[in-house]
CSV table of C-alpha atoms in Angstrom, one decimal:
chain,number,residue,atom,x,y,z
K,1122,UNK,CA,223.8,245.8,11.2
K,1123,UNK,CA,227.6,246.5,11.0
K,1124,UNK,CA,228.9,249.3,13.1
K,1125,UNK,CA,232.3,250.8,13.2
K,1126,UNK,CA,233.5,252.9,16.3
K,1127,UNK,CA,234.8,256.1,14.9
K,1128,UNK,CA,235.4,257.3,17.9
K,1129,UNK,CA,235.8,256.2,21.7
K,1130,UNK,CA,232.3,256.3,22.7
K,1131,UNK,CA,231.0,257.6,18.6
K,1132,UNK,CA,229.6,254.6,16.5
K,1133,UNK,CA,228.7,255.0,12.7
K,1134,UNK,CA,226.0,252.3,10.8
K,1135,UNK,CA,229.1,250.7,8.1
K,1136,UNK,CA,226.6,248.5,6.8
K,1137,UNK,CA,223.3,247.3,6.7
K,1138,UNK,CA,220.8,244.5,5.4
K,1139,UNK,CA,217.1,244.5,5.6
K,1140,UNK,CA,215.5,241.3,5.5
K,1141,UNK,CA,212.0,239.6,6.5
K,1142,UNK,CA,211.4,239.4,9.9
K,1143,UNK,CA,211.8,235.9,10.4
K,1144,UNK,CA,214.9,235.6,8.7
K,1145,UNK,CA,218.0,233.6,11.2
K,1146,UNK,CA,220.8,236.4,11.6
K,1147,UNK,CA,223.1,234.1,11.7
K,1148,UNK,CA,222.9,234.0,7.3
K,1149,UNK,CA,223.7,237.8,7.4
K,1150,UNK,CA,227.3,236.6,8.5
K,1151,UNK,CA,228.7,236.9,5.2
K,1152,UNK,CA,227.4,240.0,4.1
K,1153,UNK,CA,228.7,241.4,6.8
K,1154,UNK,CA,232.0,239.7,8.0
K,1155,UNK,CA,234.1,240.2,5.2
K,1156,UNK,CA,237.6,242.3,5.8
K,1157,UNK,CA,240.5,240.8,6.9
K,1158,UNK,CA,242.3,242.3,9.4
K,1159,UNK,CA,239.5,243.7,11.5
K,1160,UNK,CA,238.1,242.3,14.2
K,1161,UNK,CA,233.9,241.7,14.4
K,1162,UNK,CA,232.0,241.6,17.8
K,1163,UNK,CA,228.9,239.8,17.9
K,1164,UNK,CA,226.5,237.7,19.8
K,1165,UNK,CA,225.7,234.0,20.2
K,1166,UNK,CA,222.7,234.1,17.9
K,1167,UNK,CA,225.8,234.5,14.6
K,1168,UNK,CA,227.6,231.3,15.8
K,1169,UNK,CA,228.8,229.3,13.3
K,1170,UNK,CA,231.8,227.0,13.5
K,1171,UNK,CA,232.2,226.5,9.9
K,1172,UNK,CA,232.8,230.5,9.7
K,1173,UNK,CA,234.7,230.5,12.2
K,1174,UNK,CA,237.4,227.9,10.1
K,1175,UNK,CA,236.9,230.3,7.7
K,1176,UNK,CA,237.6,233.3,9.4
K,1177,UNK,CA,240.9,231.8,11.0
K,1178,UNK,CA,241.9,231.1,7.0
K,1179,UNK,CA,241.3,234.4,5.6
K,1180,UNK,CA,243.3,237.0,8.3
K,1181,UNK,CA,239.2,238.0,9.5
K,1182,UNK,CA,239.0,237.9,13.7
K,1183,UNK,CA,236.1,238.3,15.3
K,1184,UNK,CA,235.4,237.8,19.6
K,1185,UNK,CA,231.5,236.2,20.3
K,1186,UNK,CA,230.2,234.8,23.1
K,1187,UNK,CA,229.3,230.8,23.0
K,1188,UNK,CA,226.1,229.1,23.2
K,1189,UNK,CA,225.3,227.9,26.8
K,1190,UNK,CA,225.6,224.0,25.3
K,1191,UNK,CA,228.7,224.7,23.5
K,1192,UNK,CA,231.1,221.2,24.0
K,1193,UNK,CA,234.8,222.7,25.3
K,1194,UNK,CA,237.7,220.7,25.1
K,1195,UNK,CA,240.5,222.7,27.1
K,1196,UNK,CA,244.1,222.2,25.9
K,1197,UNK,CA,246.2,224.8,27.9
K,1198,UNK,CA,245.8,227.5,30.2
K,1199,UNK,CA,247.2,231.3,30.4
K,1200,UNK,CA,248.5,233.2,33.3
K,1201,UNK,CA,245.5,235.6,34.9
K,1202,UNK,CA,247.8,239.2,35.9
K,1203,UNK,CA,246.5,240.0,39.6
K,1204,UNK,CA,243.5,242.5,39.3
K,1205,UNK,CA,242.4,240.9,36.0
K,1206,UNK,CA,238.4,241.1,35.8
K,1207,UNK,CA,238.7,237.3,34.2
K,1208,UNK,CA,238.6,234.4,35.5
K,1209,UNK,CA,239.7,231.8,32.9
K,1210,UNK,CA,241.9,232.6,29.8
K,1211,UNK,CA,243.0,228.9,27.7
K,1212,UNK,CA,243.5,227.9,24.4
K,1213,UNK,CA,240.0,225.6,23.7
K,1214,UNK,CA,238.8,223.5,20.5
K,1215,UNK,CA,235.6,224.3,20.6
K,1216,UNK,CA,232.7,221.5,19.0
K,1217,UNK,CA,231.5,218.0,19.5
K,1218,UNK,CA,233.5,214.9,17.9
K,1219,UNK,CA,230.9,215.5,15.2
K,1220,UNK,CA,231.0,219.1,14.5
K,1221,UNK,CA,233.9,221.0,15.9
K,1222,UNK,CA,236.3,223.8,14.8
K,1223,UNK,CA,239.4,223.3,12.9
K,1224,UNK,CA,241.4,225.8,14.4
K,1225,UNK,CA,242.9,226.4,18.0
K,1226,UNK,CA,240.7,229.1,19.4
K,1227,UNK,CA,241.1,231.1,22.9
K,1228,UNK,CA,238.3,231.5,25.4
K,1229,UNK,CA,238.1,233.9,28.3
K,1230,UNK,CA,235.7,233.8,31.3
K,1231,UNK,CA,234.5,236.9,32.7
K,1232,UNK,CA,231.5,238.6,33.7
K,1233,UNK,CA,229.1,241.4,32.3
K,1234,UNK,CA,227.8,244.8,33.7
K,1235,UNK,CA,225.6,243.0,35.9
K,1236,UNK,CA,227.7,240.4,37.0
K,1237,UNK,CA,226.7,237.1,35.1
K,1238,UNK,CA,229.3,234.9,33.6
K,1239,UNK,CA,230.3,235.3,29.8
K,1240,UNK,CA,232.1,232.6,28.0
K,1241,UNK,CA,233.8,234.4,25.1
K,1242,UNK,CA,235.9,233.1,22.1
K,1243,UNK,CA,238.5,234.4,20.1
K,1244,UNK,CA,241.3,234.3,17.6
K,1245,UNK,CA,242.9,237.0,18.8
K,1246,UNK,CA,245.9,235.6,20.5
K,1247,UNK,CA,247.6,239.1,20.6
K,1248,UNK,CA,245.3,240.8,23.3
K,1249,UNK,CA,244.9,240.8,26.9
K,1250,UNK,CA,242.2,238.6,28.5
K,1251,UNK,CA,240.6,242.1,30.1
K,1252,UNK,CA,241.0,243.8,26.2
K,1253,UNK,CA,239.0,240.8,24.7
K,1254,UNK,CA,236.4,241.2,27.5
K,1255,UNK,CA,236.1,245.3,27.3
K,1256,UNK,CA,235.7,244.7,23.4
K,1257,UNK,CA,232.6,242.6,24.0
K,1258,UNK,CA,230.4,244.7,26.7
K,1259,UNK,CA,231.3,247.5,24.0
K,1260,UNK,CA,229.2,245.1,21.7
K,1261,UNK,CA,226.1,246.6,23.8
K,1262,UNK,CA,226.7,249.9,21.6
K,1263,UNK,CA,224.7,248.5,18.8
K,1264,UNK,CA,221.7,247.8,21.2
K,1265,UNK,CA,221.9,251.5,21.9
K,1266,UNK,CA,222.2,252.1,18.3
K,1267,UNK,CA,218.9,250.8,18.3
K,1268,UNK,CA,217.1,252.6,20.5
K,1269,UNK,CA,218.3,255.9,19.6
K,1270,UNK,CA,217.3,255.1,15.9
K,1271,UNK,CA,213.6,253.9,17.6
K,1272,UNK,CA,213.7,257.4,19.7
K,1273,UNK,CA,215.0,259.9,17.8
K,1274,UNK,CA,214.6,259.0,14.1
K,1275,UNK,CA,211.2,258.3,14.1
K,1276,UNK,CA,211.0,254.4,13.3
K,1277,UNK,CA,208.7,253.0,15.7
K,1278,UNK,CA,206.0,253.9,12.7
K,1279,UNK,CA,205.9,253.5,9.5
K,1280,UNK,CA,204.6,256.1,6.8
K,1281,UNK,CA,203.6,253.2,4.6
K,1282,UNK,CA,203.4,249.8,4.0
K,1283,UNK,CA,205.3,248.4,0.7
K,1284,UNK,CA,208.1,247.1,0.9
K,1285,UNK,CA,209.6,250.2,-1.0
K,1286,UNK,CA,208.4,252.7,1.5
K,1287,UNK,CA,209.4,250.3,5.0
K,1288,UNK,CA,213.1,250.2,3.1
K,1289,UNK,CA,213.5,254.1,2.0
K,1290,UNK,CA,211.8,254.6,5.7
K,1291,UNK,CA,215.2,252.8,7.4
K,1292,UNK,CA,217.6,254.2,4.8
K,1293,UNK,CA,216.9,257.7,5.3
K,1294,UNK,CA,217.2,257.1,9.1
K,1295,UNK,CA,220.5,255.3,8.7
K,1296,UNK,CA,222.0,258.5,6.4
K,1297,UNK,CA,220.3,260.9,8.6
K,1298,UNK,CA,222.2,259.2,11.7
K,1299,UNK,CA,225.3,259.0,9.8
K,1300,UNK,CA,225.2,262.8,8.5
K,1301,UNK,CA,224.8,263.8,12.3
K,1302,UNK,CA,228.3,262.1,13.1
K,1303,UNK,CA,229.9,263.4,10.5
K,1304,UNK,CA,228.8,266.5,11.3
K,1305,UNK,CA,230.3,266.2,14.8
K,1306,UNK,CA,232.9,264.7,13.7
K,1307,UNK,CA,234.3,267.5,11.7
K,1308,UNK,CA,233.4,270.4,13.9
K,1309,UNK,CA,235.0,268.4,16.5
K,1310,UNK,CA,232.7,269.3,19.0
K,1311,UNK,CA,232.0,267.6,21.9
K,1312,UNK,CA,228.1,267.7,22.2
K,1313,UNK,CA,225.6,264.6,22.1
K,1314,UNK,CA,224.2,263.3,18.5
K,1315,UNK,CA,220.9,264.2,19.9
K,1316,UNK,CA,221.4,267.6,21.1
K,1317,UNK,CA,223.4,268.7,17.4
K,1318,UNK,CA,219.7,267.1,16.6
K,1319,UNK,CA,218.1,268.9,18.6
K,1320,UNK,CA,220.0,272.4,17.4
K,1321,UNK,CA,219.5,271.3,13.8
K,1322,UNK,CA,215.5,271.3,14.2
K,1323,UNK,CA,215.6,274.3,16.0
K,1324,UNK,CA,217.9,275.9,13.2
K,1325,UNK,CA,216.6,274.1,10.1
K,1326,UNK,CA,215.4,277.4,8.4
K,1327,UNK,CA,218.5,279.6,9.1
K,1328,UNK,CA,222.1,279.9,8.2
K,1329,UNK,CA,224.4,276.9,8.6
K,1330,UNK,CA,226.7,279.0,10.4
K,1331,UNK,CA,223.9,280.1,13.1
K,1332,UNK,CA,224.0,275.9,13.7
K,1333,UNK,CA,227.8,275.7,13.7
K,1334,UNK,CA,228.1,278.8,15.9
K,1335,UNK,CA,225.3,277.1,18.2
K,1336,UNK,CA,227.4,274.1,18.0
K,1337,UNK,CA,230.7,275.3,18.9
K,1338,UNK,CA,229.1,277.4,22.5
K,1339,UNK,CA,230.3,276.2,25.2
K,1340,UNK,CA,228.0,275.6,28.3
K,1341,UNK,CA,226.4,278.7,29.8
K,1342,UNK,CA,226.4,277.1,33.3
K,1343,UNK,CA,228.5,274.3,34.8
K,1344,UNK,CA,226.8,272.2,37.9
K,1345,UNK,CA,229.0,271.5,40.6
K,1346,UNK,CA,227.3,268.9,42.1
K,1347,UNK,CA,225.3,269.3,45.9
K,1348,UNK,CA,227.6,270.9,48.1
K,1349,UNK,CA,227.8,269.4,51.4
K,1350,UNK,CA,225.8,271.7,54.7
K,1351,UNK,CA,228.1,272.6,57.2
K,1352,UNK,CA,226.9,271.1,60.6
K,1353,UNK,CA,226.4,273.7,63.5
């Protein structure tokens, strides 16, 4: 799965393969790391030194975290600003003697949400250290992704079992998903996917512009949060 952030915290399913189950993700790389000029966030499982050669050649950057037994050979180190959330930012060949990377790449130490050390690489040479690191806990938008498809868009089952039925199944989620953005999108509203969801079930059998209108309400009450006692 490929997706594009359309929108600060909106995400949209750009592409897709479906494969066997047992298939190594790591041979989806191609079909889906392909335009040069953008940059690809993904995890450790798609590591591949030969792509990453490749990528360097052809303008394509991408930002990954490293395997836990990757071989790092440090070659210079960058300036940390004070208040950075990294703790390491050098220029790294990255690779055994035997099978290394080509190119000059730059890795940054930091940590996650839950404070545990990430090793990241990059070619992006243009960013900050704490840029490079925000793009990759955004990475955790596809697991999300997930979840809301599993929740909301009724894939934990399957209406049949051919191969024909399991695809249509997953497609019709994945336009279904991508209608809903676009849908927010252009009304510019600020609601959740799930409530315009929500309102579109509700609404199904009437006018569009009974949905829109629903849409476009603002909230009949605001919370203000618990407001503190006074003491006597």
């Amino acid at each position: 799965m490929r997706l594009a952030f359309v929108g600060e915290n909106e995400v949209l399913p750009e592409s897709a393969t479906i494969t066997e189950a047992k298939k190594n993700d790591r041979i989806q790389m191609d079909a889906l790391i392909d335009e040069p000029g953008a940059t690809y966030i993904f995890d450790r499982g798609y590591v591949d030194y030969d792509a990453f050669d490749r990528y360097c050649k052809d303008g394509i950057f991408f930002v990954t975290r490293l395997k836990s037994n990757a071989v790092i050979e440090p070659l210079t180190s960058n300036a940390i600003p004070p208040g950075s959330k990294i703790s390491a930012d050098e220029q790294v060949r990255v690779g055994s003697p035997q099978k290394r990377v080509k190119h000059e790449l730059r890795m940054i130490q930091t940590q996650d949400s839950e404070g545990n050390l990430l090793f990241l690489v990059t070619n992006r040479f243009d960013l900050t250290g704490d840029e490079i690191g925000e793009m990759y806990r955004n990475r955790w938008a596809i697991e999300t992704f997930f979840k809301w498809m599993k929740q909301h868009l009724r894939l934990k089952r399957f209406y049949g079992t051919s191969e024909r039925a399991v695809h249509n199944q997953i497609w019709i989620a994945l336009i279904a998903f991508c209608l809903h953005v676009l849908v927010k999108l252009d009304t510019k509203v600020e609601h959740s996917i799930l409530e315009i969801s929500r309102w579109l079930h509700k609404l199904l059998w009437q006018p569009y512009a009974q949905w829109l209108a629903r849409m476009k309400r603002k909230p009949s009450r605001t919370s203000t949060g618990r407001r503190p006692q006074a003491s006597s």
